[in-house]
Amino acid sequence: MDVVSAPGQEVPVRALLLIDLQNAYFEFPELAAERERVVDRSNQLIAAARSAGLPIVLVRTEHEPDGSTWTISMLDDGQGFAFPGTEQAAYLDDLDCDGCSDVTKTRDDAFFGTRLQEHLESMGVTHVLIGGVSTHSCVAQTATSAFARDLRVSVAGEAIASDNSELSEAMLDFLTDALRQPVLDQEQSLAWLREGPSR
């Protein structure tokens, strides 16, 4: 499928963005049950993006043991996680990370306090396909932040998971209805990477 630009618009520059596919998050039973599916679908997306020559960005969460990067809820609970160099902070063993860029964050929003925006801008990226965990928090907040930065977003609906299905459904409805960020099935996601977005 050829991508035809609207008057005054350039051909979209695409990138794949996968969030928090780390051991720490899949310690939650609800996410552990979805691990095989999420990794399989994510690896399919990575392979398609690589074949198409598209940028692939993996985002991970890491926190300092001294509490200096902890969120309010972590401070309230007196407990941090995903410390640098630990097994918790590592990407899942079966995730295909070869040739992927790596961005480290400390908040749900992958743009907050990171070099993600500059990295995408340096490649001229205009459209991103987002997957990862958790749908209702890091995925949704990153997608919302991308909207504020005038990036077109699609969500890889089969490469996401959450430990709160009710909130996830509500957030996906919000992204689709209010922010015009479609949730794609796996076939559509692969086509997005191979052929470009439909708009």
Coordinates of C-alpha atoms in Angstrom, one line a residue:
M1 CA 0.0 0.0 0.0
D2 CA 1.5 3.3 -1.1
V3 CA 1.4 6.2 1.4
V4 CA -0.1 9.3 -0.1
S5 CA 0.5 12.6 1.7
A6 CA -2.1 15.2 2.2
P7 CA -1.2 18.6 0.7
G8 CA 1.6 20.3 2.6
Q9 CA 2.4 17.1 4.6
E10 CA 5.5 14.9 4.2
V11 CA 5.5 11.1 4.0
P12 CA 5.2 9.7 7.5
V13 CA 8.5 8.6 9.2
R14 CA 7.6 5.7 11.4
A15 CA 9.1 4.1 14.6
L16 CA 8.3 1.3 16.9
L17 CA 8.3 2.1 20.6
L18 CA 8.0 -0.8 23.2
I19 CA 7.7 0.1 26.9
D20 CA 8.8 -1.7 30.1
L21 CA 9.2 -5.2 28.7
Q22 CA 11.3 -6.0 31.8
N23 CA 11.3 -8.7 34.4
A24 CA 10.1 -6.4 37.2
Y25 CA 6.7 -5.9 35.6
F26 CA 6.1 -9.5 34.8
E27 CA 6.4 -10.4 38.4
F28 CA 2.7 -9.3 38.7
P29 CA 0.6 -12.5 38.2
E30 CA -1.8 -10.8 35.8
L31 CA 1.1 -9.8 33.5
A32 CA 3.0 -13.0 34.0
A33 CA 0.0 -14.8 32.5
E34 CA 0.3 -12.6 29.4
R35 CA 4.1 -12.7 29.1
E36 CA 4.4 -15.3 26.3
R37 CA 1.8 -13.5 24.1
V38 CA 3.2 -10.1 24.7
V39 CA 6.8 -11.2 23.9
D40 CA 5.8 -13.2 20.9
R41 CA 3.8 -10.3 19.4
S42 CA 6.5 -7.8 20.3
N43 CA 9.2 -9.9 18.6
Q44 CA 7.0 -10.1 15.5
L45 CA 6.8 -6.3 15.5
I46 CA 10.5 -5.9 16.0
A47 CA 11.3 -8.3 13.1
A48 CA 8.9 -6.4 10.8
A49 CA 10.3 -3.0 11.8
R50 CA 13.8 -4.2 11.3
S51 CA 13.0 -5.6 7.9
A52 CA 11.4 -2.2 7.0
G53 CA 14.5 -0.3 8.2
L54 CA 12.5 1.5 10.9
P55 CA 13.9 2.8 14.2
I56 CA 13.1 0.5 17.2
V57 CA 13.1 2.0 20.6
L58 CA 12.9 0.0 23.8
V59 CA 12.1 2.0 27.0
R60 CA 12.9 0.7 30.4
T61 CA 12.2 1.9 33.9
E62 CA 15.1 2.1 36.4
H63 CA 15.2 3.7 39.9
E64 CA 18.1 4.6 42.1
P65 CA 18.3 2.6 45.4
D66 CA 18.7 5.8 47.4
G67 CA 15.1 6.9 46.6
S68 CA 16.2 10.0 44.6
T69 CA 14.2 8.9 41.5
W70 CA 11.2 7.3 43.3
T71 CA 7.6 8.3 42.5
I72 CA 5.3 9.7 45.2
S73 CA 3.6 6.3 45.6
M74 CA 6.9 4.6 45.9
L75 CA 8.0 7.0 48.6
D76 CA 4.7 6.6 50.4
D77 CA 5.2 2.8 50.3
G78 CA 8.8 3.0 51.3
Q79 CA 9.8 0.6 48.5
G80 CA 11.7 1.0 45.2
F81 CA 12.2 -1.4 42.4
A82 CA 14.1 -2.0 39.1
F83 CA 17.4 -0.8 40.4
P84 CA 20.2 -0.5 37.7
G85 CA 22.1 -3.7 37.1
T86 CA 19.5 -6.0 38.7
E87 CA 17.5 -8.8 37.2
Q88 CA 14.3 -6.8 37.8
A89 CA 15.6 -4.0 35.6
A90 CA 16.7 -6.3 32.7
Y91 CA 14.7 -6.8 29.6
L92 CA 12.9 -10.1 29.3
D93 CA 15.3 -12.8 28.2
D94 CA 13.3 -13.9 25.2
L95 CA 12.8 -10.3 23.9
D96 CA 14.7 -9.6 20.7
C97 CA 16.7 -6.5 21.6
D98 CA 19.2 -6.8 18.8
G99 CA 19.9 -3.4 17.2
C100 CA 17.2 -1.6 19.3
S101 CA 17.8 1.8 20.9
D102 CA 17.5 2.0 24.6
V103 CA 15.9 4.8 26.7
T104 CA 15.7 4.8 30.5
K105 CA 12.8 6.5 32.3
T106 CA 11.7 7.0 35.9
R107 CA 8.1 7.9 35.4
D108 CA 5.1 6.3 33.5
D109 CA 5.5 8.9 30.7
A110 CA 8.5 7.8 28.6
F111 CA 9.1 11.4 27.5
F112 CA 9.4 12.8 31.0
G113 CA 13.0 13.5 31.9
T114 CA 14.4 11.3 29.1
R115 CA 16.0 11.8 25.7
L116 CA 13.2 10.1 23.8
Q117 CA 11.8 13.2 22.2
E118 CA 15.2 14.3 21.0
H119 CA 16.0 10.8 19.7
L120 CA 12.8 10.7 17.7
E121 CA 13.2 14.2 16.4
S122 CA 16.8 13.4 15.3
M123 CA 15.4 10.7 13.0
G124 CA 12.5 12.9 11.8
V125 CA 9.9 10.5 13.3
T126 CA 6.3 11.6 12.9
H127 CA 4.4 8.4 13.6
V128 CA 4.9 5.9 16.4
L129 CA 3.5 2.4 17.0
I130 CA 3.4 1.8 20.8
G131 CA 3.3 -1.5 22.7
G132 CA 4.4 -2.8 26.1
V133 CA 3.1 -2.6 29.6
S134 CA 1.1 -1.6 31.4
T135 CA -1.7 -0.4 29.2
H136 CA -3.5 1.8 31.7
S137 CA -0.3 3.5 33.0
C138 CA 3.0 3.7 31.0
V139 CA 1.5 2.9 27.6
A140 CA -1.4 5.3 28.0
Q141 CA 0.6 8.1 29.5
T142 CA 3.3 7.8 26.9
A143 CA 0.7 7.9 24.1
T144 CA -0.9 11.0 25.7
S145 CA 2.4 12.7 25.9
A146 CA 3.2 11.8 22.3
F147 CA -0.1 13.5 21.3
A148 CA 1.0 16.7 23.1
R149 CA 4.2 16.6 21.0
D150 CA 2.3 16.3 17.7
L151 CA 3.2 12.7 17.1
R152 CA 0.7 10.4 15.4
V153 CA 0.3 7.3 17.5
S154 CA -1.2 3.9 16.9
V155 CA -1.3 1.3 19.7
A156 CA -0.3 -2.3 19.0
G157 CA -3.3 -3.9 20.6
E158 CA -1.9 -7.5 20.8
A159 CA 1.5 -6.4 22.2
I160 CA 0.1 -4.7 25.3
A161 CA -1.0 -6.0 28.7
S162 CA -2.1 -4.7 32.1
D163 CA -2.9 -5.9 35.6
N164 CA -6.1 -3.7 35.5
S165 CA -8.4 -4.6 32.7
E166 CA -11.1 -2.1 33.6
L167 CA -8.7 0.9 33.6
S168 CA -7.0 -0.4 30.4
E169 CA -10.3 -0.5 28.5
A170 CA -11.2 3.0 29.6
M171 CA -7.8 4.4 28.7
L172 CA -7.8 2.7 25.3
D173 CA -11.3 4.2 24.6
F174 CA -9.9 7.6 25.6
L175 CA -6.9 7.3 23.3
T176 CA -9.0 6.2 20.4
D177 CA -11.9 8.6 20.9
A178 CA -10.3 11.7 22.2
L179 CA -6.8 11.5 20.8
R180 CA -7.5 9.7 17.5
Q181 CA -5.0 7.0 18.3
P182 CA -6.3 3.7 16.9
V183 CA -5.8 0.4 18.6
L184 CA -4.6 -2.1 15.9
D185 CA -4.7 -5.9 15.9
Q186 CA -1.5 -7.8 15.1
E187 CA -2.1 -8.0 11.4
Q188 CA -2.8 -4.3 11.2
S189 CA 0.3 -3.5 13.3
L190 CA 2.5 -5.5 11.0
A191 CA 1.0 -3.7 8.0
W192 CA 1.6 -0.4 9.7
L193 CA 5.3 -1.3 10.1
R194 CA 5.7 -2.7 6.6
E195 CA 3.6 -0.4 4.6
G196 CA 3.0 2.7 6.7
P197 CA -0.1 4.1 8.5
S198 CA -3.3 4.5 6.5
R199 CA -3.4 8.3 7.0

